[in-house]
Coordinates of N, CA, C and O in Angstrom, one line a residue:
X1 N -7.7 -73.0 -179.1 CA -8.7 -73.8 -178.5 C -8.9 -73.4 -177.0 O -8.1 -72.7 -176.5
X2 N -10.1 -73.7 -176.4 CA -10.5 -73.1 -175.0 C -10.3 -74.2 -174.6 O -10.7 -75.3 -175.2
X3 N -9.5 -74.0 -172.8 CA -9.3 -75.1 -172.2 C -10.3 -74.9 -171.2 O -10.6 -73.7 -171.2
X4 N -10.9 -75.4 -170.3 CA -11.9 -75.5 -168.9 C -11.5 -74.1 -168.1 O -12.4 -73.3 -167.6
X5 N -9.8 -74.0 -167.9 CA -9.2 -73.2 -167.5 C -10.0 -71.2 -167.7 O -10.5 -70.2 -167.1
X6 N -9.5 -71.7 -169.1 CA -10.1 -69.8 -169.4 C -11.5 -70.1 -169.5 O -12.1 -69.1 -170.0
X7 N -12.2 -70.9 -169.2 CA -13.5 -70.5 -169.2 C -13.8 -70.4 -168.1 O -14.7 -69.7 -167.9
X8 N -13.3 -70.8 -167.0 CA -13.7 -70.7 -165.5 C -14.2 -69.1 -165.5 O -15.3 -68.7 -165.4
X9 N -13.0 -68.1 -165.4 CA -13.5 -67.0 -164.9 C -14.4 -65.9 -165.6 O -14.9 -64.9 -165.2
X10 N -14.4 -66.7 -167.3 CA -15.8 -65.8 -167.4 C -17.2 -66.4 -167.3 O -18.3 -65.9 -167.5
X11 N -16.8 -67.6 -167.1 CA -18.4 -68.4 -166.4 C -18.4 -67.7 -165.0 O -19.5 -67.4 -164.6
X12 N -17.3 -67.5 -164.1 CA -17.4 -66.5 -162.3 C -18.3 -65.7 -163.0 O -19.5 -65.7 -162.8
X13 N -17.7 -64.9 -164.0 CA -18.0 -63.8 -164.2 C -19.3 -63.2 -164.7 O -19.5 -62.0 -164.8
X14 N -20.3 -64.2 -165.0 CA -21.6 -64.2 -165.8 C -22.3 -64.8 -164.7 O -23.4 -64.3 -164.7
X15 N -22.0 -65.6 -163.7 CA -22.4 -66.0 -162.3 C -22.7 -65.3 -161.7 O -23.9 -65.2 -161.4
X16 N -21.8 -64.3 -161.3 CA -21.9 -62.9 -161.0 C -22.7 -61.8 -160.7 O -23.1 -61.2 -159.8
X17 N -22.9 -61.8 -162.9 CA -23.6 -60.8 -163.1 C -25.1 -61.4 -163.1 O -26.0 -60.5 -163.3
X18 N -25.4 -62.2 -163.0 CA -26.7 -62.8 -163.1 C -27.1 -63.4 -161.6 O -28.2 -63.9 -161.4
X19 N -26.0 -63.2 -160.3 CA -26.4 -63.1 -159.6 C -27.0 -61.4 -159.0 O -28.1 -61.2 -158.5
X20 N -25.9 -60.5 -159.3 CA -26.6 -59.4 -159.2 C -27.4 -58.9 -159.7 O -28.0 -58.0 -159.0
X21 N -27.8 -59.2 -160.9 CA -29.2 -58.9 -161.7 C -30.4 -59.6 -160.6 O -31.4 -59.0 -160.2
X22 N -30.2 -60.8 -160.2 CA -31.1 -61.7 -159.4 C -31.0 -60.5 -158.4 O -31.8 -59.6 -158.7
X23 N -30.5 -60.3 -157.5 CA -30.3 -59.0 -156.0 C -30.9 -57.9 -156.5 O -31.6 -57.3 -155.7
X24 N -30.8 -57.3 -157.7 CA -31.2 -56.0 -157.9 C -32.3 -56.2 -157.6 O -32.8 -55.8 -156.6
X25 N -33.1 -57.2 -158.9 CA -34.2 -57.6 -159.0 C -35.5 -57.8 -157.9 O -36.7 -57.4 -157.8
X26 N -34.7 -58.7 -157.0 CA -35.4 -58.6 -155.4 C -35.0 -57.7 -154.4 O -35.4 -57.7 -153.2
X27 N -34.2 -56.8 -154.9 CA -34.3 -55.3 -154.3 C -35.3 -54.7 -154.6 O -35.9 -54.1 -153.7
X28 N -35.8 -54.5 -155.6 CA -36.5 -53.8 -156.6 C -37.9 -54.4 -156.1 O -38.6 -53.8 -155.3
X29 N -38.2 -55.4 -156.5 CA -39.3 -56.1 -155.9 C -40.2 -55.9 -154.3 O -41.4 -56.0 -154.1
X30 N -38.9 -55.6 -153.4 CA -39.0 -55.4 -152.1 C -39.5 -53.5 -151.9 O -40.5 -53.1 -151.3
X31 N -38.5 -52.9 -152.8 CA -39.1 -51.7 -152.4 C -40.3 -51.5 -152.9 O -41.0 -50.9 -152.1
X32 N -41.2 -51.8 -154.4 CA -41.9 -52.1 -155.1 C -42.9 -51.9 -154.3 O -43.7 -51.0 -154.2
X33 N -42.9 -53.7 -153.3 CA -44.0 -53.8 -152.3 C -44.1 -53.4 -151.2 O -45.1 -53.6 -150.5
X34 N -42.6 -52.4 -150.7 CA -43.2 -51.4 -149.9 C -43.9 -50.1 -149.7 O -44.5 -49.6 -148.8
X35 N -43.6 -49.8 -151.1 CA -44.3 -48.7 -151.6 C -45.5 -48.8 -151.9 O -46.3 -47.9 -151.6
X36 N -45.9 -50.0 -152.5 CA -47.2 -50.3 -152.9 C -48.1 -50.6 -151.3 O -49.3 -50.2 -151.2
X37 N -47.3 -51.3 -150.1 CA -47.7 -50.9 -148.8 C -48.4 -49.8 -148.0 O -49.5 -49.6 -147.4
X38 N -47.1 -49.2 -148.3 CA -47.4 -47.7 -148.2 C -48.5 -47.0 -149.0 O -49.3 -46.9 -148.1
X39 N -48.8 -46.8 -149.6 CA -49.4 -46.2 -150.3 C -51.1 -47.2 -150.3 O -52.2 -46.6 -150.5
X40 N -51.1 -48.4 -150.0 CA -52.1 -48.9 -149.6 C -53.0 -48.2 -147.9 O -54.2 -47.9 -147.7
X41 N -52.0 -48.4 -147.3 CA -52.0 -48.0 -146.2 C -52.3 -46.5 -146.3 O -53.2 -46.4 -145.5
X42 N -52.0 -45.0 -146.8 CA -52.4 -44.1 -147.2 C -53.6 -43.7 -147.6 O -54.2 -42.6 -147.3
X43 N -54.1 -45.0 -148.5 CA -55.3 -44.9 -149.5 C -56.3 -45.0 -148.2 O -57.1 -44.1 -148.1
X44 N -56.1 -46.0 -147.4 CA -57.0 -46.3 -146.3 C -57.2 -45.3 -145.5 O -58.4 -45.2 -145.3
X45 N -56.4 -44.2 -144.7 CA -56.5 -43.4 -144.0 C -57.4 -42.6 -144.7 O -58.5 -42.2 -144.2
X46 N -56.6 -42.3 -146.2 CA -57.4 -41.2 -146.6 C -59.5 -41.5 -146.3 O -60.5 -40.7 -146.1
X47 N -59.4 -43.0 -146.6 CA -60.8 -43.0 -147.2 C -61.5 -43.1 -145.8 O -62.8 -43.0 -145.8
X48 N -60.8 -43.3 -144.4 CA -61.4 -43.3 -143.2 C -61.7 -42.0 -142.8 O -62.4 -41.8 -141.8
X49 N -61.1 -41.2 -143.6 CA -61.0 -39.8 -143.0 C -62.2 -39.2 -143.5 O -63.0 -38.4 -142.9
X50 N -62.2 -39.9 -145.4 CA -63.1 -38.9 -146.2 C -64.9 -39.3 -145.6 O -66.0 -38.6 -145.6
X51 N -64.5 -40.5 -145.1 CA -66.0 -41.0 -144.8 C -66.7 -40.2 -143.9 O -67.6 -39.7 -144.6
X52 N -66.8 -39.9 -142.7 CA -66.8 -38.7 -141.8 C -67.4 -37.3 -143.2 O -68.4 -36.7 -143.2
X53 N -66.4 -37.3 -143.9 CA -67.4 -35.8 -144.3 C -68.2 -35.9 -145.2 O -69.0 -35.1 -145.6
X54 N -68.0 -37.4 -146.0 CA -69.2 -37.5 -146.9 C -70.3 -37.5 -146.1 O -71.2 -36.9 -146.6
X55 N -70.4 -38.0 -145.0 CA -72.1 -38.4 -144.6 C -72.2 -37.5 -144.0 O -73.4 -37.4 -143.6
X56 N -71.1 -35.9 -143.4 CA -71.7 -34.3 -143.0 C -72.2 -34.3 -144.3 O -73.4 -34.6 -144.2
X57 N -71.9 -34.1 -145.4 CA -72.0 -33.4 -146.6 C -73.8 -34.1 -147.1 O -74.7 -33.4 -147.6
X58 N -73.9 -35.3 -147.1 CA -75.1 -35.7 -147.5 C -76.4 -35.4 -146.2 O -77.6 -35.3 -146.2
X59 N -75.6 -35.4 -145.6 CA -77.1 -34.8 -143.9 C -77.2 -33.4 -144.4 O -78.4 -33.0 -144.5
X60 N -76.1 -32.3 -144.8 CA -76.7 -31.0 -144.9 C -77.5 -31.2 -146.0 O -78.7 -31.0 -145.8
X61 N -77.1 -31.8 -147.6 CA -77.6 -32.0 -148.5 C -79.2 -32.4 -148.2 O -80.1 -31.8 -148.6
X62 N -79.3 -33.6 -147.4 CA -80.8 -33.6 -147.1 C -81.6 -32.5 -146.5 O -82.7 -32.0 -147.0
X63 N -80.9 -32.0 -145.1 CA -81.2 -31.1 -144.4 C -81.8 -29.7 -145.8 O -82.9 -29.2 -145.8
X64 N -80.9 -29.4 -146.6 CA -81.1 -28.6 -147.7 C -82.1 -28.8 -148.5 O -82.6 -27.8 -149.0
X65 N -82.6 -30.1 -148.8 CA -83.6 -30.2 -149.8 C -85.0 -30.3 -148.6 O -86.1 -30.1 -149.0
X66 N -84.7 -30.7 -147.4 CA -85.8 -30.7 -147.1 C -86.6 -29.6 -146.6 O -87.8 -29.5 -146.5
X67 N -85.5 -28.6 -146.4 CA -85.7 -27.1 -146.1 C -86.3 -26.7 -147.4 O -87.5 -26.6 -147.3
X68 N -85.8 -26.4 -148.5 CA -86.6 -26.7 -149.8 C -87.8 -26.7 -149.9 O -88.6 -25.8 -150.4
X69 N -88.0 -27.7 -149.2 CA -89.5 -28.6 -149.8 C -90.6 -28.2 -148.9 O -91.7 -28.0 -149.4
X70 N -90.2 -27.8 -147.4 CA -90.7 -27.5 -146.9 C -90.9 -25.8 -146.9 O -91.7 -25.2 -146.2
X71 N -90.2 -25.3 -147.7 CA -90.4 -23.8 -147.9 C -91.8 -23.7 -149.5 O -92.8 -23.1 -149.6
X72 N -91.1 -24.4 -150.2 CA -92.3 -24.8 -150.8 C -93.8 -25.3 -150.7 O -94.8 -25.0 -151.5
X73 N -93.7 -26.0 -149.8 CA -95.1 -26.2 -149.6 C -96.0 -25.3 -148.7 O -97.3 -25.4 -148.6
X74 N -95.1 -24.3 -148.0 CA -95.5 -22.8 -147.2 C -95.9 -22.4 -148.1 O -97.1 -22.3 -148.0
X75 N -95.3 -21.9 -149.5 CA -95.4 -20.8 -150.2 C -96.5 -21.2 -150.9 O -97.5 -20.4 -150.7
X76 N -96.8 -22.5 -151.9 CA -97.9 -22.7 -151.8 C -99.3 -22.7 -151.3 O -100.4 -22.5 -151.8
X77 N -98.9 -23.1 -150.1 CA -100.0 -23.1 -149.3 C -100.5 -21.8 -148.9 O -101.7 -21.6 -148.6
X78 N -99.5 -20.6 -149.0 CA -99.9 -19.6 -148.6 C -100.5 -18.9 -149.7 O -101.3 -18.0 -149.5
X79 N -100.2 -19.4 -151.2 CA -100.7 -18.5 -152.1 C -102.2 -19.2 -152.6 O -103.0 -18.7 -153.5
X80 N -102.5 -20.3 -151.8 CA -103.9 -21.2 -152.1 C -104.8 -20.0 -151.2 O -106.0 -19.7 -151.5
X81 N -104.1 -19.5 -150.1 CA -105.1 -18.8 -149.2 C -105.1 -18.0 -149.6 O -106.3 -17.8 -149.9
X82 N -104.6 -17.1 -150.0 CA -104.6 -15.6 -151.0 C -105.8 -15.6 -152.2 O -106.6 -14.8 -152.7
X83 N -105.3 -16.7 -152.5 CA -106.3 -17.5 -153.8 C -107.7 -17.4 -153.4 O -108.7 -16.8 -153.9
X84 N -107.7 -18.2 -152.5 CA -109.6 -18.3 -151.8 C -109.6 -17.2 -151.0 O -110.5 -17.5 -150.1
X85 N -109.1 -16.0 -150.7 CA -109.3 -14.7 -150.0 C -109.8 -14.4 -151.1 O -111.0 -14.7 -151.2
X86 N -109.3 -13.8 -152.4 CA -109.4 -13.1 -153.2 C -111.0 -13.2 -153.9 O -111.8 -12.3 -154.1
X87 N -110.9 -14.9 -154.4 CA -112.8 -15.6 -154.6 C -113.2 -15.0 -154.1 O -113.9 -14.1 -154.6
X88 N -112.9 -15.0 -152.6 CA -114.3 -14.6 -151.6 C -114.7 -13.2 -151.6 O -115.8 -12.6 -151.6
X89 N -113.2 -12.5 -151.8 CA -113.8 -10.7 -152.0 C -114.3 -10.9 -153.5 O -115.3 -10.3 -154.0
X90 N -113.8 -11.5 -154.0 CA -114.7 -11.1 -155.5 C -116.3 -11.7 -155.7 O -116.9 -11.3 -156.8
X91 N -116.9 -12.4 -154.8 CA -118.2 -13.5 -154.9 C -118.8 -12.4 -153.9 O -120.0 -12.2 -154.0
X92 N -118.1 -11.6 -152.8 CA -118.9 -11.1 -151.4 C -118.9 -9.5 -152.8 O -120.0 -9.0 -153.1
X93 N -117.8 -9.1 -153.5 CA -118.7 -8.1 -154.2 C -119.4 -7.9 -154.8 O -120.2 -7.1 -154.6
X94 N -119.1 -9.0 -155.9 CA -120.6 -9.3 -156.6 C -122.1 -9.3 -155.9 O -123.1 -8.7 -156.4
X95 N -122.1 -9.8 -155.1 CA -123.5 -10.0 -154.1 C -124.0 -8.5 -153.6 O -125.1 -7.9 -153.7
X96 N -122.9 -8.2 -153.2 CA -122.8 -6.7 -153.1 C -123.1 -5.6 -154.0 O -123.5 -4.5 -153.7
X97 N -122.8 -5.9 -154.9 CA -122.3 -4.6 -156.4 C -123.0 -5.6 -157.2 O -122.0 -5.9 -157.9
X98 N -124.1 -6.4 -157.7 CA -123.7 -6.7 -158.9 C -124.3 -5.9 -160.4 O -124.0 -6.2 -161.6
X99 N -125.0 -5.1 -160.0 CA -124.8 -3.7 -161.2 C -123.8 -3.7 -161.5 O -123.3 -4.0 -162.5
X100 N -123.2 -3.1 -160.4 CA -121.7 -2.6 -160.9 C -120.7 -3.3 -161.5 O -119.9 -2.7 -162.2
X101 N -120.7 -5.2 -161.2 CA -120.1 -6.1 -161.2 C -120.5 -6.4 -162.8 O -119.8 -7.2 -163.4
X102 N -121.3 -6.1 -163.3 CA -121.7 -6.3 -164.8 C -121.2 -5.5 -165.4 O -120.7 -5.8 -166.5
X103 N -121.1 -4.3 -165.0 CA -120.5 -3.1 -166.0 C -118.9 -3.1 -166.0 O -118.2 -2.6 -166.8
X104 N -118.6 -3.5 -165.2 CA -117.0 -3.5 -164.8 C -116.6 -4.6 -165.5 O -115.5 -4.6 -165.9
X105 N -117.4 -5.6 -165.6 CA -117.3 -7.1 -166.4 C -117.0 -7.0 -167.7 O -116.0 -7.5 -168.2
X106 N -118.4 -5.9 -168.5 CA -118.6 -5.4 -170.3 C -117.7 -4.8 -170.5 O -117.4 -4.8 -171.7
X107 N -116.6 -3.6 -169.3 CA -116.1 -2.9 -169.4 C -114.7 -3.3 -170.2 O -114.2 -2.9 -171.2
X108 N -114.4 -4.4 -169.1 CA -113.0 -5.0 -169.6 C -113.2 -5.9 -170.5 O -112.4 -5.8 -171.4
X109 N -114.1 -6.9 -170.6 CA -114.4 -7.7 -172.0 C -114.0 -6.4 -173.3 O -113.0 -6.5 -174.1
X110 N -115.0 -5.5 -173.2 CA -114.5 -4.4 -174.1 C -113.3 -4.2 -174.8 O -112.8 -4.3 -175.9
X111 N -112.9 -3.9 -173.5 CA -111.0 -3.6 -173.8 C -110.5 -4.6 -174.1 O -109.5 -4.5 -174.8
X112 N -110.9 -5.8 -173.6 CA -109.8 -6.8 -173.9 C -110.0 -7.1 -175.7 O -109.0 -7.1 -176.4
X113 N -111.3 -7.3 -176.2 CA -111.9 -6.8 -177.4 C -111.2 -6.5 -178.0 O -110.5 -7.2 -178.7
X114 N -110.9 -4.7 -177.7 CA -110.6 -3.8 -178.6 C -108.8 -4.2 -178.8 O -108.4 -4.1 -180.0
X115 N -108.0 -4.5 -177.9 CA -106.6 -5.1 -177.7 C -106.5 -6.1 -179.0 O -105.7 -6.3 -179.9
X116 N -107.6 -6.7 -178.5 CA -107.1 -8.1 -179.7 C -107.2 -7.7 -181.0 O -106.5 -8.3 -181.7
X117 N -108.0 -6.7 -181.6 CA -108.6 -6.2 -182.4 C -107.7 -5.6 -182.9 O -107.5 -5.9 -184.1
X118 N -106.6 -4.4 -182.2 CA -105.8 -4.1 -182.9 C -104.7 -4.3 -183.7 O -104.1 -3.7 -184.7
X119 N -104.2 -5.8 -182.3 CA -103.1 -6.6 -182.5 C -103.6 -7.2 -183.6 O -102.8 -7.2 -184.5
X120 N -104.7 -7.6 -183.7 CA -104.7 -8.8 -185.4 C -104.8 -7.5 -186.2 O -105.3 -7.8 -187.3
X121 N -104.5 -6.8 -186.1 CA -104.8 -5.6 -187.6 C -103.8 -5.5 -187.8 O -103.3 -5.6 -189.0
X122 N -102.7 -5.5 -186.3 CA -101.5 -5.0 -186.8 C -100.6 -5.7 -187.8 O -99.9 -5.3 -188.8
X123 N -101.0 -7.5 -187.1 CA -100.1 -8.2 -187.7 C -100.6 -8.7 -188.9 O -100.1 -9.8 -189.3
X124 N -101.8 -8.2 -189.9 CA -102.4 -8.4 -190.5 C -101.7 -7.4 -191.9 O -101.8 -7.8 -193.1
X125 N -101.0 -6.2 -191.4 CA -100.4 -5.3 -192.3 C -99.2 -5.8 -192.6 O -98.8 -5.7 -193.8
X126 N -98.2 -6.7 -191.5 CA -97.0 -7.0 -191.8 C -96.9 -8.3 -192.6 O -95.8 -8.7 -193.0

């Protein structure tokens, strides 16, 4: 039979261990949330730091598309004027030439003619 006696020291003894389980536990807990501190505190730096070069990185990004856009609408522009140069030598020849401007006209209709004419023959055999 168990008397009060022999149970005392393994009830100490489960006391004990279930106090140390309790200490580990809020050991554990403690470093847990210093680490999680830490590393909160890290996250923050980092994102104070990263901010600074996101908003370099999106000014060149604009700076880049607007250089872009604006190189684009040069090139355009410049090839609108090439465009109406070219009208104009071809309307100031005709005025000038237009004998000539007729025969040079029949000449290449001709040829263009004769191109198409062969190409549908060709593909007419295959």
């Amino acid at each position: 039979m168990l008397t009060p006696s022999s149970l005392t020291p393994s009830h100490n003894l489960a006391d004990q261990a279930a106090q140390s389980a309790d200490n580990a536990i809020r050991s554990t807990q403690r470093v847990t949330n210093d680490a999680l501190d830490g590393l909160a505190g890290t996250v923050q730096g980092i994102r104070h730091q990263a901010a600074p070069m996101l908003d370099h990185a999106s000014e060149r990004a604009s700076a880049l598309a607007q250089r872009g856009l604006d190189g684009v609408r040069d090139a355009s522009h410049h090839l609108q004027e090439r465009f109406q140069s070219a009208s104009n030598g071809t309307v100031n020849y005709i005025k000038e030439e237009p004998v000539k401007s007729i025969l040079i006209a029949a000449a290449t209709g001709a040829a263009l003619m004769a191109m198409i004419s062969l190409v549908s023959h060709s593909r007419g055999r295959n």
